[in-house]
Amino acid sequence: PHLVITTTDGRQIRGHVDHASGAPQNPLPPEAIVRKFEALAARALPSHLVQALKEDVLAIEALPDVRCITQHLQTD
């Protein structure tokens, strides 16, 4: 994407990024993915469930049953 910013004094600053952050050609680092998950999940879930869900997903290979992940999503 190309970007042009025009300042209040008329100067123009131009920029270009071949591949946006998070695109397959420019992947996000794991820490950024976790931060994005936390920010988005916090809109729908209480913080203790966000934390529990994050921990379970990050340890999914060690879980005895993946149904425990969906249990975190049942808030009623």
mmCIF file of N, CA and C in Angstrom:
data_model
loop_
_atom_site.group_PDB
_atom_site.id
_atom_site.type_symbol
_atom_site.label_atom_id
_atom_site.label_comp_id
_atom_site.label_asym_id
_atom_site.label_seq_id
_atom_site.Cartn_x
_atom_site.Cartn_y
_atom_site.Cartn_z
ATOM 1 N N PRO A 1 0.819 -1.199 0.000
ATOM 2 C CA PRO A 1 0.000 0.000 0.000
ATOM 3 C C PRO A 1 0.862 1.262 0.000
ATOM 4 N N HIS A 2 0.409 2.235 -0.746
ATOM 5 C CA HIS A 2 1.096 3.530 -0.802
ATOM 6 C C HIS A 2 0.390 4.482 0.149
ATOM 7 N N LEU A 3 1.170 5.351 0.770
ATOM 8 C CA LEU A 3 0.628 6.305 1.719
ATOM 9 C C LEU A 3 1.273 7.658 1.470
ATOM 10 N N VAL A 4 0.439 8.695 1.456
ATOM 11 C CA VAL A 4 0.932 10.056 1.337
ATOM 12 C C VAL A 4 0.303 10.865 2.463
ATOM 13 N N ILE A 5 1.157 11.471 3.273
ATOM 14 C CA ILE A 5 0.683 12.329 4.360
ATOM 15 C C ILE A 5 1.081 13.754 4.002
ATOM 16 N N THR A 6 0.100 14.641 4.048
ATOM 17 C CA THR A 6 0.371 16.052 3.802
ATOM 18 C C THR A 6 0.295 16.773 5.139
ATOM 19 N N THR A 7 1.383 17.410 5.542
ATOM 20 C CA THR A 7 1.435 18.116 6.816
ATOM 21 C C THR A 7 0.746 19.477 6.692
ATOM 22 N N THR A 8 0.520 20.104 7.819
ATOM 23 C CA THR A 8 -0.168 21.404 7.820
ATOM 24 C C THR A 8 0.628 22.484 7.089
ATOM 25 N N ASP A 9 1.947 22.302 6.972
ATOM 26 C CA ASP A 9 2.740 23.300 6.239
ATOM 27 C C ASP A 9 2.936 22.924 4.769
ATOM 28 N N GLY A 10 2.208 21.897 4.298
ATOM 29 C CA GLY A 10 2.225 21.545 2.892
ATOM 30 C C GLY A 10 3.232 20.484 2.488
ATOM 31 N N ARG A 11 4.124 20.091 3.388
ATOM 32 C CA ARG A 11 5.090 19.037 3.033
ATOM 33 C C ARG A 11 4.353 17.714 2.853
ATOM 34 N N GLN A 12 4.880 16.882 1.983
ATOM 35 C CA GLN A 12 4.309 15.556 1.773
ATOM 36 C C GLN A 12 5.323 14.493 2.164
ATOM 37 N N ILE A 13 4.831 13.541 2.926
ATOM 38 C CA ILE A 13 5.656 12.409 3.342
ATOM 39 C C ILE A 13 5.043 11.179 2.683
ATOM 40 N N ARG A 14 5.872 10.456 1.964
ATOM 41 C CA ARG A 14 5.375 9.294 1.226
ATOM 42 C C ARG A 14 5.985 8.019 1.796
ATOM 43 N N GLY A 15 5.188 6.972 1.744
ATOM 44 C CA GLY A 15 5.678 5.686 2.210
ATOM 45 C C GLY A 15 5.033 4.553 1.433
ATOM 46 N N HIS A 16 5.699 3.424 1.464
ATOM 47 C CA HIS A 16 5.193 2.253 0.765
ATOM 48 C C HIS A 16 5.670 1.005 1.504
ATOM 49 N N VAL A 17 4.765 0.051 1.650
ATOM 50 C CA VAL A 17 5.089 -1.241 2.244
ATOM 51 C C VAL A 17 4.646 -2.298 1.232
ATOM 52 N N ASP A 18 5.574 -3.147 0.824
ATOM 53 C CA ASP A 18 5.232 -4.192 -0.144
ATOM 54 C C ASP A 18 4.198 -5.165 0.411
ATOM 55 N N HIS A 19 4.363 -5.545 1.673
ATOM 56 C CA HIS A 19 3.464 -6.519 2.288
ATOM 57 C C HIS A 19 3.092 -6.040 3.683
ATOM 58 N N ALA A 20 1.797 -5.921 3.925
ATOM 59 C CA ALA A 20 1.313 -5.442 5.218
ATOM 60 C C ALA A 20 1.741 -6.375 6.339
ATOM 61 N N SER A 21 1.847 -5.827 7.517
ATOM 62 C CA SER A 21 2.174 -6.623 8.699
ATOM 63 C C SER A 21 1.109 -7.687 8.906
ATOM 64 N N GLY A 22 1.554 -8.922 9.073
ATOM 65 C CA GLY A 22 0.631 -10.031 9.242
ATOM 66 C C GLY A 22 0.346 -10.790 7.962
ATOM 67 N N ALA A 23 0.763 -10.249 6.814
ATOM 68 C CA ALA A 23 0.603 -10.964 5.544
ATOM 69 C C ALA A 23 1.547 -12.162 5.536
ATOM 70 N N PRO A 24 1.262 -13.180 4.737
ATOM 71 C CA PRO A 24 2.157 -14.343 4.692
ATOM 72 C C PRO A 24 3.610 -13.978 4.390
ATOM 73 N N GLN A 25 3.813 -12.932 3.597
ATOM 74 C CA GLN A 25 5.164 -12.508 3.244
ATOM 75 C C GLN A 25 5.822 -11.677 4.344
ATOM 76 N N ASN A 26 5.049 -11.234 5.339
ATOM 77 C CA ASN A 26 5.549 -10.404 6.433
ATOM 78 C C ASN A 26 4.832 -10.811 7.719
ATOM 79 N N PRO A 27 5.058 -12.045 8.185
ATOM 80 C CA PRO A 27 4.293 -12.550 9.332
ATOM 81 C C PRO A 27 4.589 -11.800 10.629
ATOM 82 N N LEU A 28 3.593 -11.803 11.490
ATOM 83 C CA LEU A 28 3.758 -11.208 12.813
ATOM 84 C C LEU A 28 4.577 -12.145 13.696
ATOM 85 N N PRO A 29 5.390 -11.592 14.585
ATOM 86 C CA PRO A 29 6.084 -12.450 15.545
ATOM 87 C C PRO A 29 5.062 -13.028 16.535
ATOM 88 N N PRO A 30 5.361 -14.164 17.139
ATOM 89 C CA PRO A 30 4.413 -14.796 18.068
ATOM 90 C C PRO A 30 3.904 -13.861 19.166
ATOM 91 N N GLU A 31 4.766 -13.015 19.702
ATOM 92 C CA GLU A 31 4.344 -12.108 20.784
ATOM 93 C C GLU A 31 3.266 -11.142 20.290
ATOM 94 N N ALA A 32 3.384 -10.685 19.060
ATOM 95 C CA ALA A 32 2.393 -9.759 18.500
ATOM 96 C C ALA A 32 1.062 -10.463 18.277
ATOM 97 N N ILE A 33 1.113 -11.731 17.877
ATOM 98 C CA ILE A 33 -0.120 -12.495 17.688
ATOM 99 C C ILE A 33 -0.837 -12.660 19.021
ATOM 100 N N VAL A 34 -0.086 -12.965 20.070
ATOM 101 C CA VAL A 34 -0.684 -13.126 21.399
ATOM 102 C C VAL A 34 -1.285 -11.807 21.873
ATOM 103 N N ARG A 35 -0.566 -10.704 21.688
ATOM 104 C CA ARG A 35 -1.106 -9.384 22.092
ATOM 105 C C ARG A 35 -2.387 -9.063 21.336
ATOM 106 N N LYS A 36 -2.419 -9.375 20.044
ATOM 107 C CA LYS A 36 -3.618 -9.113 19.242
ATOM 108 C C LYS A 36 -4.774 -9.972 19.732
ATOM 109 N N PHE A 37 -4.502 -11.251 20.003
ATOM 110 C CA PHE A 37 -5.541 -12.126 20.549
ATOM 111 C C PHE A 37 -6.091 -11.553 21.848
ATOM 112 N N GLU A 38 -5.213 -11.167 22.769
ATOM 113 C CA GLU A 38 -5.658 -10.643 24.066
ATOM 114 C C GLU A 38 -6.529 -9.398 23.893
ATOM 115 N N ALA A 39 -6.126 -8.511 23.015
ATOM 116 C CA ALA A 39 -6.888 -7.277 22.803
ATOM 117 C C ALA A 39 -8.266 -7.566 22.223
ATOM 118 N N LEU A 40 -8.333 -8.474 21.250
ATOM 119 C CA LEU A 40 -9.616 -8.772 20.621
ATOM 120 C C LEU A 40 -10.506 -9.616 21.532
ATOM 121 N N ALA A 41 -9.933 -10.611 22.201
ATOM 122 C CA ALA A 41 -10.722 -11.473 23.074
ATOM 123 C C ALA A 41 -11.270 -10.697 24.268
ATOM 124 N N ALA A 42 -10.531 -9.689 24.723
ATOM 125 C CA ALA A 42 -10.974 -8.893 25.874
ATOM 126 C C ALA A 42 -12.256 -8.118 25.576
ATOM 127 N N ARG A 43 -12.580 -7.950 24.311
ATOM 128 C CA ARG A 43 -13.830 -7.273 23.945
ATOM 129 C C ARG A 43 -15.046 -8.138 24.239
ATOM 130 N N ALA A 44 -14.842 -9.461 24.297
ATOM 131 C CA ALA A 44 -15.974 -10.372 24.439
ATOM 132 C C ALA A 44 -15.931 -11.216 25.700
ATOM 133 N N LEU A 45 -14.762 -11.341 26.324
ATOM 134 C CA LEU A 45 -14.624 -12.239 27.463
ATOM 135 C C LEU A 45 -13.992 -11.518 28.641
ATOM 136 N N PRO A 46 -14.339 -11.947 29.867
ATOM 137 C CA PRO A 46 -13.663 -11.392 31.041
ATOM 138 C C PRO A 46 -12.178 -11.774 31.028
ATOM 139 N N SER A 47 -11.355 -10.976 31.685
ATOM 140 C CA SER A 47 -9.904 -11.161 31.614
ATOM 141 C C SER A 47 -9.458 -12.544 32.080
ATOM 142 N N HIS A 48 -10.119 -13.109 33.093
ATOM 143 C CA HIS A 48 -9.682 -14.431 33.563
ATOM 144 C C HIS A 48 -9.935 -15.508 32.500
ATOM 145 N N LEU A 49 -10.983 -15.359 31.700
ATOM 146 C CA LEU A 49 -11.237 -16.321 30.628
ATOM 147 C C LEU A 49 -10.289 -16.113 29.456
ATOM 148 N N VAL A 50 -9.945 -14.873 29.172
ATOM 149 C CA VAL A 50 -8.966 -14.594 28.119
ATOM 150 C C VAL A 50 -7.645 -15.269 28.476
ATOM 151 N N GLN A 51 -7.234 -15.118 29.718
ATOM 152 C CA GLN A 51 -5.976 -15.713 30.174
ATOM 153 C C GLN A 51 -6.029 -17.237 30.091
ATOM 154 N N ALA A 52 -7.116 -17.829 30.567
ATOM 155 C CA ALA A 52 -7.247 -19.291 30.546
ATOM 156 C C ALA A 52 -7.274 -19.822 29.116
ATOM 157 N N LEU A 53 -7.992 -19.140 28.256
ATOM 158 C CA LEU A 53 -8.078 -19.558 26.850
ATOM 159 C C LEU A 53 -6.711 -19.469 26.180
ATOM 160 N N LYS A 54 -6.016 -18.370 26.424
ATOM 161 C CA LYS A 54 -4.672 -18.190 25.855
ATOM 162 C C LYS A 54 -3.742 -19.305 26.316
ATOM 163 N N GLU A 55 -3.741 -19.595 27.597
ATOM 164 C CA GLU A 55 -2.857 -20.637 28.127
ATOM 165 C C GLU A 55 -3.164 -21.996 27.514
ATOM 166 N N ASP A 56 -4.446 -22.317 27.387
ATOM 167 C CA ASP A 56 -4.811 -23.613 26.812
ATOM 168 C C ASP A 56 -4.447 -23.711 25.331
ATOM 169 N N VAL A 57 -4.674 -22.650 24.583
ATOM 170 C CA VAL A 57 -4.353 -22.686 23.156
ATOM 171 C C VAL A 57 -2.838 -22.803 22.956
ATOM 172 N N LEU A 58 -2.074 -22.083 23.762
ATOM 173 C CA LEU A 58 -0.622 -22.156 23.625
ATOM 174 C C LEU A 58 -0.067 -23.523 24.036
ATOM 175 N N ALA A 59 -0.819 -24.263 24.829
ATOM 176 C CA ALA A 59 -0.382 -25.592 25.275
ATOM 177 C C ALA A 59 -1.266 -26.684 24.680
ATOM 178 N N ILE A 60 -1.856 -26.425 23.530
ATOM 179 C CA ILE A 60 -2.864 -27.334 22.960
ATOM 180 C C ILE A 60 -2.338 -28.768 22.784
ATOM 181 N N GLU A 61 -1.072 -28.915 22.467
ATOM 182 C CA GLU A 61 -0.541 -30.258 22.250
ATOM 183 C C GLU A 61 -0.524 -31.090 23.530
ATOM 184 N N ALA A 62 -0.499 -30.439 24.682
ATOM 185 C CA ALA A 62 -0.439 -31.157 25.953
ATOM 186 C C ALA A 62 -1.820 -31.362 26.575
ATOM 187 N N LEU A 63 -2.851 -30.788 25.972
ATOM 188 C CA LEU A 63 -4.186 -30.919 26.552
ATOM 189 C C LEU A 63 -4.706 -32.351 26.395
ATOM 190 N N PRO A 64 -5.365 -32.867 27.434
ATOM 191 C CA PRO A 64 -5.933 -34.205 27.303
ATOM 192 C C PRO A 64 -7.138 -34.230 26.358
ATOM 193 N N ASP A 65 -7.816 -33.092 26.243
ATOM 194 C CA ASP A 65 -9.028 -33.011 25.429
ATOM 195 C C ASP A 65 -9.213 -31.553 25.017
ATOM 196 N N VAL A 66 -9.354 -31.289 23.732
ATOM 197 C CA VAL A 66 -9.485 -29.900 23.274
ATOM 198 C C VAL A 66 -10.831 -29.280 23.640
ATOM 199 N N ARG A 67 -11.766 -30.087 24.111
ATOM 200 C CA ARG A 67 -13.053 -29.504 24.515
ATOM 201 C C ARG A 67 -12.903 -28.521 25.670
ATOM 202 N N CYS A 68 -11.828 -28.604 26.420
ATOM 203 C CA CYS A 68 -11.642 -27.644 27.512
ATOM 204 C C CYS A 68 -11.497 -26.221 26.967
ATOM 205 N N ILE A 69 -11.044 -26.091 25.715
ATOM 206 C CA ILE A 69 -10.932 -24.760 25.113
ATOM 207 C C ILE A 69 -12.317 -24.149 24.911
ATOM 208 N N THR A 70 -13.242 -24.932 24.390
ATOM 209 C CA THR A 70 -14.582 -24.397 24.158
ATOM 210 C C THR A 70 -15.303 -24.088 25.465
ATOM 211 N N GLN A 71 -14.940 -24.740 26.538
ATOM 212 C CA GLN A 71 -15.563 -24.441 27.828
ATOM 213 C C GLN A 71 -15.285 -23.000 28.254
ATOM 214 N N HIS A 72 -14.144 -22.468 27.882
ATOM 215 C CA HIS A 72 -13.821 -21.075 28.224
ATOM 216 C C HIS A 72 -14.721 -20.089 27.495
ATOM 217 N N LEU A 73 -15.329 -20.528 26.414
ATOM 218 C CA LEU A 73 -16.151 -19.637 25.608
ATOM 219 C C LEU A 73 -17.606 -19.607 26.074
ATOM 220 N N GLN A 74 -17.965 -20.477 26.985
ATOM 221 C CA GLN A 74 -19.334 -20.521 27.518
ATOM 222 C C GLN A 74 -19.392 -19.626 28.746
ATOM 223 N N THR A 75 -19.880 -18.403 28.558
ATOM 224 C CA THR A 75 -19.849 -17.406 29.620
ATOM 225 C C THR A 75 -21.143 -17.332 30.423
ATOM 226 N N ASP A 76 -22.173 -18.131 30.075
ATOM 227 C CA ASP A 76 -23.408 -18.041 30.851
ATOM 228 C C ASP A 76 -23.563 -19.178 31.803
#
